CSV table of C-alpha atoms in Angstrom, one decimal:
chain,number,residue,atom,x,y,z
A,8,MET,CA,-23.0,0.8,0.3
A,9,CYS,CA,-23.2,3.8,2.7
A,10,ASP,CA,-26.4,5.0,4.1
A,11,LEU,CA,-27.0,8.7,3.5
A,12,LEU,CA,-26.1,9.9,6.9
A,13,SER,CA,-25.3,13.4,7.6
A,14,PRO,CA,-21.6,14.0,7.9
A,15,PHE,CA,-19.8,15.1,11.1
A,16,ASP,CA,-19.7,19.0,11.4
A,17,GLU,CA,-15.9,18.8,11.8
A,18,ASP,CA,-13.2,16.5,10.5
A,19,TRP,CA,-12.6,13.6,13.0
A,20,ARG,CA,-9.1,13.4,11.7
A,21,LYS,CA,-6.9,16.4,10.4
A,22,ILE,CA,-4.4,16.0,7.5
A,23,PRO,CA,-1.5,17.7,9.3
A,24,MET,CA,0.4,19.0,6.3
A,25,SER,CA,-0.2,20.7,3.0
A,26,LYS,CA,0.5,19.1,-0.3
A,27,ASP,CA,3.6,21.2,-0.8
A,28,GLN,CA,4.9,20.2,2.7
A,29,TYR,CA,4.4,16.4,2.1
A,30,LEU,CA,6.1,16.8,-1.4
A,31,ASP,CA,9.0,18.6,0.2
A,32,TYR,CA,9.4,15.8,2.8
A,33,VAL,CA,9.1,13.1,0.3
A,34,LYS,CA,11.4,14.6,-2.2
A,35,ASN,CA,14.1,15.5,0.4
A,36,TYR,CA,13.9,12.0,2.1
A,37,GLN,CA,17.3,10.2,2.1
A,38,LEU,CA,18.5,6.8,3.2
A,39,HIS,CA,21.5,7.0,5.4
A,40,HIS,CA,22.7,3.5,5.1
A,41,ASP,CA,25.1,2.5,2.1
A,42,ASP,CA,23.9,-1.1,2.2
A,43,ILE,CA,20.2,-0.1,1.5
A,44,GLN,CA,19.5,1.0,-2.1
A,45,GLN,CA,15.8,1.5,-1.5
A,46,LEU,CA,13.2,1.3,1.4
A,47,ARG,CA,11.1,-1.6,0.3
A,48,ILE,CA,7.3,-1.4,0.7
A,49,LEU,CA,5.2,-4.6,0.2
A,50,LEU,CA,1.5,-4.2,-0.9
A,51,HIS,CA,-0.8,-7.2,-0.3
A,52,GLY,CA,-4.5,-7.7,-0.4
A,53,PRO,CA,-7.2,-9.1,-2.3
A,54,SER,CA,-7.4,-9.0,-6.2
A,55,GLY,CA,-9.1,-5.7,-7.3
A,56,ALA,CA,-8.4,-4.1,-4.0
A,57,GLY,CA,-6.2,-1.3,-5.8
A,58,LYS,CA,-2.6,-2.2,-5.2
A,59,SER,CA,-1.3,-1.5,-8.7
A,60,SER,CA,-3.6,1.5,-8.8
A,61,PHE,CA,-2.0,2.8,-5.4
A,62,ILE,CA,1.5,2.6,-7.0
A,63,ASN,CA,0.4,4.4,-10.0
A,64,SER,CA,-1.3,7.2,-7.8
A,65,VAL,CA,1.9,7.6,-5.8
A,66,ASP,CA,3.8,7.9,-9.2
A,67,THR,CA,1.2,10.3,-10.5
A,68,VAL,CA,1.4,12.5,-7.4
A,69,LEU,CA,5.2,12.7,-7.5
A,70,ARG,CA,5.6,13.2,-11.2
A,71,GLY,CA,2.9,15.6,-11.4
A,72,ARG,CA,1.2,13.7,-14.3
A,73,MET,CA,-0.9,10.8,-14.8
A,74,THR,CA,1.1,7.4,-15.0
A,75,GLY,CA,0.3,3.8,-15.5
A,76,ARG,CA,3.3,1.8,-15.0
A,77,ALA,CA,2.0,-0.8,-12.7
A,78,LEU,CA,-0.7,-2.5,-14.9
A,79,ALA,CA,-4.0,-2.5,-13.2
A,80,ASP,CA,-7.4,-4.2,-14.2
A,81,GLY,CA,-11.0,-3.2,-13.2
A,82,ILE,CA,-12.8,-6.1,-14.8
A,83,GLY,CA,-11.3,-9.5,-14.0
A,84,ALA,CA,-12.4,-11.6,-11.0
A,85,HIS,CA,-8.8,-12.9,-10.5
A,86,SER,CA,-5.5,-11.2,-9.9
A,87,PHE,CA,-4.1,-9.2,-13.0
A,88,THR,CA,-0.7,-9.1,-11.3
A,89,ILE,CA,1.1,-12.5,-11.5
A,90,GLU,CA,4.6,-11.6,-10.8
A,91,HIS,CA,6.6,-10.3,-8.0
A,92,ARG,CA,7.6,-6.8,-9.3
A,93,THR,CA,9.4,-3.9,-7.8
A,94,PHE,CA,8.5,-0.4,-8.9
A,95,LYS,CA,10.8,2.4,-8.4
A,96,ILE,CA,9.6,6.0,-8.7
A,97,GLN,CA,11.7,8.3,-11.1
A,98,LYS,CA,12.7,11.7,-9.9
A,99,GLU,CA,12.7,14.8,-12.1
A,100,GLU,CA,16.3,14.3,-13.0
A,101,ARG,CA,16.5,11.5,-15.6
A,102,GLY,CA,18.0,8.3,-14.4
A,103,THR,CA,17.6,9.2,-10.6
A,104,PHE,CA,15.0,7.5,-8.5
A,105,TYR,CA,13.5,8.1,-4.9
A,106,PRO,CA,15.1,5.9,-2.2
A,107,PHE,CA,11.9,3.8,-1.8
A,108,ALA,CA,10.3,1.2,-3.9
A,109,PHE,CA,6.9,-0.7,-4.0
A,110,ALA,CA,6.7,-4.5,-4.2
A,111,ASP,CA,3.6,-5.5,-6.1
A,112,ILE,CA,2.5,-9.2,-5.9
A,113,MET,CA,-0.4,-11.4,-7.0
A,114,GLY,CA,-3.7,-10.8,-5.0
A,115,LEU,CA,-4.9,-12.8,-2.1
A,116,GLU,CA,-8.0,-14.9,-3.1
A,117,ASN,CA,-10.3,-17.5,-1.6
A,118,VAL,CA,-8.8,-20.4,-3.6
A,119,ARG,CA,-6.5,-19.0,-6.3
A,120,GLY,CA,-4.1,-16.2,-5.9
A,121,VAL,CA,-0.7,-15.9,-4.0
A,122,SER,CA,-0.4,-18.1,-1.0
A,123,VAL,CA,0.3,-16.9,2.3
A,124,GLU,CA,3.5,-18.9,2.4
A,125,ASP,CA,4.7,-17.0,-0.7
A,126,ILE,CA,4.1,-13.6,1.0
A,127,LYS,CA,6.1,-14.7,3.9
A,128,GLN,CA,9.0,-15.7,1.7
A,129,VAL,CA,8.7,-12.2,-0.2
A,130,MET,CA,8.9,-10.6,3.4
A,131,LYS,CA,12.1,-12.4,4.2
A,132,GLY,CA,13.6,-11.5,0.9
A,133,HIS,CA,13.6,-15.0,-0.6
A,134,VAL,CA,11.6,-14.1,-3.8
A,135,ARG,CA,13.4,-12.4,-6.6
A,136,ASP,CA,12.0,-9.8,-8.8
A,137,GLY,CA,10.2,-11.1,-11.7
A,138,TYR,CA,9.1,-14.4,-10.2
A,139,SER,CA,5.9,-15.7,-11.4
A,140,PHE,CA,3.7,-17.0,-8.6
A,141,ASN,CA,2.0,-20.4,-8.8
A,142,PRO,CA,-1.2,-20.6,-6.9
A,143,SER,CA,-0.7,-24.5,-6.7
A,144,ALA,CA,2.7,-24.5,-5.3
A,145,ALA,CA,4.6,-22.1,-3.0
A,146,VAL,CA,8.1,-20.9,-4.1
A,147,SER,CA,10.8,-23.3,-2.9
A,148,ASP,CA,14.6,-23.2,-2.7
A,149,LYS,CA,14.8,-25.2,-5.9
A,150,ASP,CA,12.9,-22.5,-7.9
A,151,ASN,CA,15.1,-20.2,-10.1
A,152,GLY,CA,13.3,-17.3,-8.6
A,153,TYR,CA,14.4,-18.2,-5.0
A,154,ASN,CA,17.0,-16.0,-3.3
A,155,LYS,CA,18.9,-18.4,-0.9
A,156,LYS,CA,20.9,-15.7,0.9
A,157,PRO,CA,18.8,-12.4,1.2
A,158,ASN,CA,20.2,-9.4,2.8
A,159,LEU,CA,18.5,-6.4,4.5
A,160,ASN,CA,18.1,-4.7,1.1
A,161,ASP,CA,16.2,-7.7,-0.2
A,162,LYS,CA,13.8,-7.9,2.7
A,163,VAL,CA,10.5,-6.1,3.2
A,164,HIS,CA,10.8,-3.1,5.5
A,165,VAL,CA,7.1,-2.1,5.8
A,166,LEU,CA,4.0,-4.2,5.0
A,167,VAL,CA,0.8,-2.5,3.7
A,168,CYS,CA,-2.5,-4.2,3.5
A,169,VAL,CA,-4.6,-2.8,0.7
A,170,VAL,CA,-8.4,-3.0,1.2
A,171,SER,CA,-11.3,-1.9,-1.0
A,172,ALA,CA,-13.8,0.2,1.0
A,173,ASP,CA,-16.7,-0.9,-1.2
A,174,THR,CA,-16.2,-4.7,-0.5
A,175,LEU,CA,-15.1,-4.6,3.1
A,176,SER,CA,-18.4,-5.3,4.5
A,177,VAL,CA,-18.8,-8.4,2.3
A,178,MET,CA,-15.2,-9.6,2.8
A,179,ASN,CA,-14.7,-13.4,2.3
A,180,PRO,CA,-13.8,-15.0,5.8
A,181,GLU,CA,-11.1,-17.1,4.2
A,182,THR,CA,-9.5,-14.1,2.6
A,183,MET,CA,-9.7,-12.3,5.9
A,184,ARG,CA,-8.1,-15.2,7.7
A,185,LYS,CA,-5.2,-15.1,5.2
A,186,ARG,CA,-4.6,-11.4,5.7
A,187,ARG,CA,-4.6,-12.0,9.5
A,188,GLU,CA,-2.0,-14.9,9.0
A,189,VAL,CA,0.2,-12.5,7.0
A,190,ARG,CA,0.0,-9.9,9.7
A,191,LEU,CA,1.0,-12.3,12.4
A,192,ALA,CA,3.9,-13.4,10.1
A,193,ALA,CA,5.0,-9.8,9.7
A,194,ARG,CA,4.8,-9.2,13.5
A,195,ASP,CA,7.1,-12.1,14.2
A,196,LEU,CA,9.7,-10.6,11.6
A,197,GLY,CA,9.4,-7.2,13.4
A,198,ILE,CA,8.1,-5.6,10.2
A,199,PRO,CA,6.0,-2.4,10.8
A,200,GLN,CA,2.3,-2.5,9.2
A,201,LEU,CA,-0.1,-0.1,7.8
A,202,ALA,CA,-3.4,-0.5,5.9
A,203,VAL,CA,-4.7,1.6,3.0
A,204,LEU,CA,-8.5,1.9,2.5
A,205,THR,CA,-9.1,2.4,-1.3
A,206,LYS,CA,-12.1,3.3,-3.3
A,207,ILE,CA,-13.7,5.6,-0.6
A,208,ASP,CA,-15.8,7.5,-3.3
A,209,ALA,CA,-17.3,4.2,-4.4
A,210,ALA,CA,-18.3,3.3,-0.8
A,211,CYS,CA,-19.7,6.5,0.5
A,212,PRO,CA,-21.9,9.2,-1.4
A,213,VAL,CA,-20.7,11.9,1.0
A,214,VAL,CA,-17.1,11.2,-0.2
A,215,ARG,CA,-18.3,10.9,-3.8
A,216,GLU,CA,-19.9,14.3,-3.6
A,217,ASP,CA,-16.6,15.8,-2.4
A,218,VAL,CA,-13.4,14.0,-1.4
A,219,ARG,CA,-12.8,16.7,1.1
A,220,ASN,CA,-15.6,15.1,3.2
A,221,VAL,CA,-13.4,12.0,3.7
A,222,TYR,CA,-12.8,12.7,7.4
A,223,LYS,CA,-16.3,13.9,8.0
A,224,SER,CA,-17.9,10.7,6.7
A,225,VAL,CA,-19.7,8.6,9.5
A,226,TYR,CA,-19.3,5.4,7.2
A,227,ILE,CA,-15.6,5.9,6.4
A,228,LYS,CA,-14.9,6.1,10.1
A,229,GLU,CA,-16.9,3.1,10.8
A,230,LEU,CA,-15.1,1.1,8.0
A,231,MET,CA,-11.8,2.0,9.5
A,232,GLU,CA,-13.0,0.8,12.9
A,233,LYS,CA,-14.3,-2.5,11.4
A,234,LEU,CA,-10.9,-3.0,9.4
A,235,SER,CA,-8.9,-2.3,12.6
A,236,ALA,CA,-11.0,-5.0,14.5
A,237,PHE,CA,-10.6,-7.5,11.8
A,238,LEU,CA,-6.9,-7.1,11.4
A,239,GLY,CA,-5.8,-5.7,14.7
A,240,ILE,CA,-4.2,-2.7,13.0
A,241,PRO,CA,-4.7,0.5,14.9
A,242,PRO,CA,-7.0,3.2,13.4
A,243,TYR,CA,-4.0,5.6,13.4
A,244,CYS,CA,-2.1,3.1,11.0
A,245,ILE,CA,-5.1,3.0,8.6
A,246,PHE,CA,-5.3,5.6,5.6
A,247,PRO,CA,-8.4,6.2,3.4
A,248,VAL,CA,-7.3,7.1,-0.1
A,249,LYS,CA,-8.8,7.8,-3.5
A,250,ASN,CA,-6.6,6.3,-6.2
A,251,TYR,CA,-6.7,7.9,-9.6
A,252,HIS,CA,-9.2,6.3,-11.9
A,253,TRP,CA,-11.5,8.7,-13.8
A,254,GLU,CA,-9.2,11.8,-13.5
A,255,ILE,CA,-6.9,13.0,-16.3
A,256,SER,CA,-4.9,15.2,-14.0
A,257,PRO,CA,-3.8,15.3,-10.4
A,258,GLU,CA,-6.1,16.8,-7.8
A,259,ASP,CA,-4.9,18.5,-4.5
A,260,VAL,CA,-7.2,16.7,-1.9
A,261,SER,CA,-6.5,13.1,-3.3
A,262,ASP,CA,-2.7,13.9,-3.6
A,263,ARG,CA,-2.7,14.9,0.2
A,264,LEU,CA,-4.5,11.7,1.1
A,265,ILE,CA,-2.0,9.6,-0.9
A,266,LEU,CA,0.9,11.6,0.4
A,267,SER,CA,-0.1,11.3,4.1
A,268,ALA,CA,-0.2,7.6,3.8
A,269,LEU,CA,3.1,7.5,1.9
A,270,LYS,CA,4.8,9.5,4.5
A,271,GLN,CA,3.8,7.2,7.2
A,272,MET,CA,5.2,4.3,5.1
A,273,ILE,CA,8.5,5.9,4.8
A,274,ASP,CA,8.7,6.8,8.4
A,275,PHE,CA,7.8,3.3,9.6
A,276,GLY,CA,10.1,1.7,7.1
A,277,ASN,CA,13.0,3.9,8.0
A,278,ASP,CA,12.5,3.1,11.7
A,279,PHE,CA,12.7,-0.6,10.7
A,280,ILE,CA,15.9,-0.3,8.8
A,281,ASN,CA,17.5,1.8,11.7
A,282,ASN,CA,16.6,-0.8,14.1
A,283,HIS,CA,18.2,-3.6,12.1
A,284,MET,CA,21.6,-1.9,11.1
């Protein structure tokens, strides 16, 4: 937990755009390559970090109402997600979707959970949607869910490590090692990487009192620096967010934090696609 430290007098990071500006950017974003249907964003991290909740939060912000398509669990000690699932976000016009999608996978755990090898195969586009992960055996080319000839549309275009702020200080060394291994594999594939720091209100009383204090919080800044040191991801690529949990309607500050992370994912993923066409 966070010590009750006085917050900084001024924000140590500025959110550069208003909610409406972010929404305009995201809603007007288009892919300019006929061979790519969606920019594919892979979320990975420990069980309970908030991967599915982040997908639901993005869906909530863009649709303007609470959603829960990606099933999330706040009780179990093991991963609630067991399949490789792709979530598209529906636009206002029925039957149309945003040109980006989230890939949700089983959580990383100390012993159980998705294997590092499986995540590598997902990044390469070898794992089909709906494949159920087996913690005891990595996916192989003999499995029905194996895609032998992936194209650029099947591959991951941006990798996002999701970390819970309230458990970062007690992170299991083996889980952290696995995350570092995933990061190095993504580097070798040229995939851009970001990190999302969830549950910031649970980690710091200053933020719990008012989410607008997130970039005044000494503790959140220290957590981001620690995460950067653990994984090697630069602080400017780490985004603290408050996923929707208790709320029954969207809130402006939480929306802006979520949208600022989403915009960076879109920008990085778009750069990757442009470099590989």
